[in-house]
Each structure stands twice: as C-alpha cells, then as structure tokens.
Amino acid sequence: FCDIDRSIWIAIEAIMLTNRTRRKKGIKKIRRKLYGDEARIFQHEFDHLEGTLIIDKADELDLQGGKLILDQLEEDYKKC
C-alpha cells in the first residue's frame, strides 16, 4: 500500500559459519552484489532484523492512504 524508497543495488558482506568449509574454524566470508528485486527483498528482510517497521519509512500521504484502505476493509468485514 506504499512504496518505500530502496537502493536498486546493494553490496553485502557476511560471515557464514559452517562445518563443510575447508577454511579455518569453519568460517567463510561472503561478499555479494544484489540487484533489482533481490536487493529490494534483502533490504526489506534486513529491516525486520533491525526492528524497523513500514511506518518508520512511509511518508504521511502513504500512511493516510493505507488507513483509508484499512478502514474500508474493516467496514466490509463488519457487513459479513
């Protein structure tokens, strides 16, 4: 119901703990560049990990539009 501005590409770096790698202590460093939907999804999921909610990123107009949609859904539900 609202469009959140996100980067069209991102560079990530992470550490993967695994017993399958031949590297020291089972630690493998991962570096990736993500583009398009993959980058957008990663940023969305990272927001969850950081505790960031959509209302923290949406502008006031989007929030008002979302409230109108929710109000209509609630009204429709009450009619059932």
GROMACS .gro file of N, CA and C in nm:
model
  240
    1PHE      N    1   0.080  -0.120   0.000
    1PHE     CA    2   0.000   0.000   0.000
    1PHE      C    3   0.085   0.126   0.000
    2CYS      N    4   0.214   0.111   0.014
    2CYS     CA    5   0.300   0.227  -0.002
    2CYS      C    6   0.433   0.182  -0.063
    3ASP      N    7   0.495   0.276  -0.130
    3ASP     CA    8   0.621   0.246  -0.199
    3ASP      C    9   0.736   0.302  -0.116
    4ILE      N   10   0.819   0.214  -0.064
    4ILE     CA   11   0.934   0.254   0.017
    4ILE      C   12   1.055   0.271  -0.075
    5ASP      N   13   1.122   0.384  -0.064
    5ASP     CA   14   1.244   0.406  -0.142
    5ASP      C   15   1.353   0.312  -0.095
    6ARG      N   16   1.409   0.238  -0.189
    6ARG     CA   17   1.519   0.147  -0.158
    6ARG      C   18   1.623   0.156  -0.270
    7SER      N   19   1.745   0.119  -0.238
    7SER     CA   20   1.851   0.118  -0.338
    7SER      C   21   1.823   0.010  -0.443
    8ILE      N   22   1.860   0.039  -0.569
    8ILE     CA   23   1.836  -0.059  -0.675
    8ILE      C   24   1.944  -0.168  -0.676
    9TRP      N   25   2.056  -0.140  -0.608
    9TRP     CA   26   2.158  -0.244  -0.589
    9TRP      C   27   2.226  -0.219  -0.454
   10ILE      N   28   2.276  -0.327  -0.396
   10ILE     CA   29   2.349  -0.317  -0.269
   10ILE      C   30   2.466  -0.414  -0.271
   11ALA      N   31   2.567  -0.382  -0.193
   11ALA     CA   32   2.680  -0.472  -0.172
   11ALA      C   33   2.671  -0.520  -0.028
   12ILE      N   34   2.677  -0.650  -0.009
   12ILE     CA   35   2.670  -0.705   0.126
   12ILE      C   36   2.793  -0.788   0.156
   13GLU      N   37   2.824  -0.796   0.282
   13GLU     CA   38   2.933  -0.879   0.330
   13GLU      C   39   2.884  -0.949   0.456
   14ALA      N   40   2.905  -1.078   0.462
   14ALA     CA   41   2.856  -1.155   0.576
   14ALA      C   42   2.957  -1.265   0.608
   15ILE      N   43   2.939  -1.323   0.724
   15ILE     CA   44   3.020  -1.438   0.764
   15ILE      C   45   2.928  -1.557   0.781
   16MET      N   46   2.962  -1.666   0.715
   16MET     CA   47   2.883  -1.788   0.725
   16MET      C   48   2.962  -1.888   0.810
   17LEU      N   49   2.897  -1.939   0.912
   17LEU     CA   50   2.959  -2.042   0.995
   17LEU      C   51   2.916  -2.178   0.941
   18THR      N   52   3.013  -2.262   0.910
   18THR     CA   53   2.980  -2.392   0.853
   18THR      C   54   3.088  -2.493   0.888
   19ASN      N   55   3.050  -2.617   0.896
   19ASN     CA   56   3.147  -2.725   0.918
   19ASN      C   57   3.196  -2.783   0.787
   20ARG      N   58   3.135  -2.743   0.679
   20ARG     CA   59   3.166  -2.801   0.548
   20ARG      C   60   3.281  -2.733   0.476
   21THR      N   61   3.319  -2.617   0.523
   21THR     CA   62   3.424  -2.543   0.453
   21THR      C   63   3.562  -2.590   0.498
   22ARG      N   64   3.658  -2.571   0.413
   22ARG     CA   65   3.796  -2.608   0.447
   22ARG      C   66   3.870  -2.492   0.510
   23ARG      N   67   3.803  -2.380   0.519
   23ARG     CA   68   3.868  -2.262   0.578
   23ARG      C   69   3.880  -2.279   0.729
   24LYS      N   70   3.969  -2.199   0.785
   24LYS     CA   71   3.998  -2.205   0.928
   24LYS      C   72   3.871  -2.186   1.013
   25LYS      N   73   3.852  -2.273   1.109
   25LYS     CA   74   3.745  -2.266   1.209
   25LYS      C   75   3.605  -2.268   1.149
   26GLY      N   76   3.589  -2.316   1.027
   26GLY     CA   77   3.456  -2.325   0.970
   26GLY      C   78   3.390  -2.191   0.943
   27ILE      N   79   3.470  -2.089   0.917
   27ILE     CA   80   3.417  -1.955   0.890
   27ILE      C   81   3.445  -1.920   0.745
   28LYS      N   82   3.341  -1.877   0.675
   28LYS     CA   83   3.356  -1.839   0.536
   28LYS      C   84   3.299  -1.699   0.516
   29LYS      N   85   3.379  -1.610   0.461
   29LYS     CA   86   3.336  -1.473   0.435
   29LYS      C   87   3.264  -1.471   0.300
   30ILE      N   88   3.149  -1.405   0.297
   30ILE     CA   89   3.069  -1.397   0.175
   30ILE      C   90   3.057  -1.251   0.134
   31ARG      N   91   3.079  -1.222   0.008
   31ARG     CA   92   3.058  -1.088  -0.049
   31ARG      C   93   2.970  -1.104  -0.172
   32ARG      N   94   2.867  -1.021  -0.180
   32ARG     CA   95   2.775  -1.029  -0.293
   32ARG      C   96   2.728  -0.889  -0.330
   33LYS      N   97   2.696  -0.871  -0.456
   33LYS     CA   98   2.622  -0.753  -0.502
   33LYS      C   99   2.485  -0.805  -0.543
   34LEU      N  100   2.385  -0.740  -0.491
   34LEU     CA  101   2.248  -0.778  -0.522
   34LEU      C  102   2.182  -0.665  -0.600
   35TYR      N  103   2.100  -0.703  -0.698
   35TYR     CA  104   2.036  -0.606  -0.787
   35TYR      C  105   1.886  -0.630  -0.793
   36GLY      N  106   1.812  -0.525  -0.825
   36GLY     CA  107   1.669  -0.537  -0.852
   36GLY      C  108   1.590  -0.591  -0.735
   37ASP      N  109   1.501  -0.687  -0.767
   37ASP     CA  110   1.413  -0.744  -0.664
   37ASP      C  111   1.492  -0.810  -0.552
   38GLU      N  112   1.602  -0.875  -0.587
   38GLU     CA  113   1.682  -0.942  -0.485
   38GLU      C  114   1.735  -0.840  -0.383
   39ALA      N  115   1.781  -0.725  -0.431
   39ALA     CA  116   1.830  -0.619  -0.341
   39ALA      C  117   1.715  -0.563  -0.258
   40ARG      N  118   1.601  -0.543  -0.321
   40ARG     CA  119   1.484  -0.489  -0.251
   40ARG      C  120   1.438  -0.583  -0.139
   41ILE      N  121   1.431  -0.712  -0.170
   41ILE     CA  122   1.388  -0.811  -0.072
   41ILE      C  123   1.488  -0.819   0.044
   42PHE      N  124   1.617  -0.819   0.012
   42PHE     CA  125   1.718  -0.823   0.118
   42PHE      C  126   1.702  -0.704   0.212
   43GLN      N  127   1.683  -0.585   0.157
   43GLN     CA  128   1.667  -0.466   0.240
   43GLN      C  129   1.541  -0.475   0.326
   44HIS      N  130   1.435  -0.529   0.269
   44HIS     CA  131   1.310  -0.547   0.343
   44HIS      C  132   1.332  -0.642   0.462
   45GLU      N  133   1.395  -0.755   0.436
   45GLU     CA  134   1.419  -0.854   0.543
   45GLU      C  135   1.517  -0.800   0.647
   46PHE      N  136   1.616  -0.724   0.604
   46PHE     CA  137   1.710  -0.664   0.697
   46PHE      C  138   1.639  -0.565   0.789
   47ASP      N  139   1.541  -0.492   0.734
   47ASP     CA  140   1.460  -0.404   0.818
   47ASP      C  141   1.393  -0.482   0.931
   48HIS      N  142   1.341  -0.602   0.900
   48HIS     CA  143   1.280  -0.685   1.003
   48HIS      C  144   1.381  -0.717   1.114
   49LEU      N  145   1.501  -0.755   1.075
   49LEU     CA  146   1.604  -0.788   1.174
   49LEU      C  147   1.641  -0.669   1.260
   50GLU      N  148   1.637  -0.551   1.203
   50GLU     CA  149   1.672  -0.428   1.275
   50GLU      C  150   1.554  -0.372   1.356
   51GLY      N  151   1.435  -0.432   1.338
   51GLY     CA  152   1.318  -0.384   1.410
   51GLY      C  153   1.253  -0.262   1.348
   52THR      N  154   1.285  -0.234   1.221
   52THR     CA  155   1.227  -0.120   1.151
   52THR      C  156   1.093  -0.160   1.091
   53LEU      N  157   0.992  -0.077   1.115
   53LEU     CA  158   0.858  -0.102   1.064
   53LEU      C  159   0.828  -0.015   0.944
   54ILE      N  160   0.727  -0.054   0.868
   54ILE     CA  161   0.690   0.024   0.749
   54ILE      C  162   0.653   0.167   0.786
   55ILE      N  163   0.591   0.185   0.903
   55ILE     CA  164   0.552   0.320   0.943
   55ILE      C  165   0.673   0.408   0.974
   56ASP      N  166   0.788   0.346   0.996
   56ASP     CA  167   0.911   0.423   1.017
   56ASP      C  168   0.965   0.479   0.887
   57LYS      N  169   0.926   0.419   0.774
   57LYS     CA  170   0.982   0.459   0.645
   57LYS      C  171   0.881   0.527   0.553
   58ALA      N  172   0.753   0.504   0.575
   58ALA     CA  173   0.650   0.558   0.487
   58ALA      C  174   0.629   0.707   0.512
   59ASP      N  175   0.591   0.778   0.407
   59ASP     CA  176   0.558   0.919   0.427
   59ASP      C  177   0.412   0.932   0.470
   60GLU      N  178   0.375   1.051   0.513
   60GLU     CA  179   0.241   1.074   0.570
   60GLU      C  180   0.130   1.045   0.470
   61LEU      N  181   0.150   1.078   0.344
   61LEU     CA  182   0.048   1.053   0.242
   61LEU      C  183   0.022   0.904   0.224
   62ASP      N  184   0.129   0.824   0.222
   62ASP     CA  185   0.114   0.679   0.213
   62ASP      C  186   0.040   0.623   0.333
   63LEU      N  187   0.072   0.674   0.451
   63LEU     CA  188   0.006   0.626   0.573
   63LEU      C  189  -0.142   0.660   0.572
   64GLN      N  190  -0.176   0.778   0.524
   64GLN     CA  191  -0.317   0.816   0.516
   64GLN      C  192  -0.391   0.726   0.417
   65GLY      N  193  -0.328   0.697   0.302
   65GLY     CA  194  -0.389   0.609   0.203
   65GLY      C  195  -0.408   0.469   0.259
   66GLY      N  196  -0.311   0.422   0.334
   66GLY     CA  197  -0.321   0.290   0.395
   66GLY      C  198  -0.433   0.285   0.497
   67LYS      N  199  -0.451   0.393   0.571
   67LYS     CA  200  -0.559   0.398   0.669
   67LYS      C  201  -0.695   0.392   0.600
   68LEU      N  202  -0.709   0.459   0.488
   68LEU     CA  203  -0.835   0.454   0.413
   68LEU      C  204  -0.865   0.311   0.368
   69ILE      N  205  -0.763   0.242   0.319
   69ILE     CA  206  -0.781   0.103   0.274
   69ILE      C  207  -0.821   0.014   0.391
   70LEU      N  208  -0.752   0.030   0.504
   70LEU     CA  209  -0.785  -0.050   0.622
   70LEU      C  210  -0.925  -0.020   0.674
   71ASP      N  211  -0.964   0.106   0.673
   71ASP     CA  212  -1.098   0.142   0.716
   71ASP      C  213  -1.203   0.076   0.628
   72GLN      N  214  -1.179   0.074   0.497
   72GLN     CA  215  -1.274   0.011   0.403
   72GLN      C  216  -1.280  -0.140   0.427
   73LEU      N  217  -1.166  -0.202   0.450
   73LEU     CA  218  -1.164  -0.346   0.478
   73LEU      C  219  -1.242  -0.378   0.606
   74GLU      N  220  -1.223  -0.294   0.706
   74GLU     CA  221  -1.294  -0.314   0.832
   74GLU      C  222  -1.445  -0.300   0.812
   75GLU      N  223  -1.485  -0.202   0.734
   75GLU     CA  224  -1.626  -0.182   0.705
   75GLU      C  225  -1.685  -0.302   0.631
   76ASP      N  226  -1.611  -0.350   0.531
   76ASP     CA  227  -1.655  -0.468   0.455
   76ASP      C  228  -1.666  -0.591   0.544
   77TYR      N  229  -1.573  -0.605   0.636
   77TYR     CA  230  -1.574  -0.720   0.728
   77TYR      C  231  -1.696  -0.718   0.817
   78LYS      N  232  -1.731  -0.600   0.865
   78LYS     CA  233  -1.847  -0.587   0.953
   78LYS      C  234  -1.978  -0.624   0.883
   79LYS      N  235  -1.981  -0.609   0.751
   79LYS     CA  236  -2.100  -0.641   0.672
   79LYS      C  237  -2.120  -0.792   0.656
   80CYS      N  238  -2.012  -0.868   0.674
   80CYS     CA  239  -2.020  -1.014   0.655
   80CYS      C  240  -2.095  -1.084   0.765
   0.00000   0.00000   0.00000
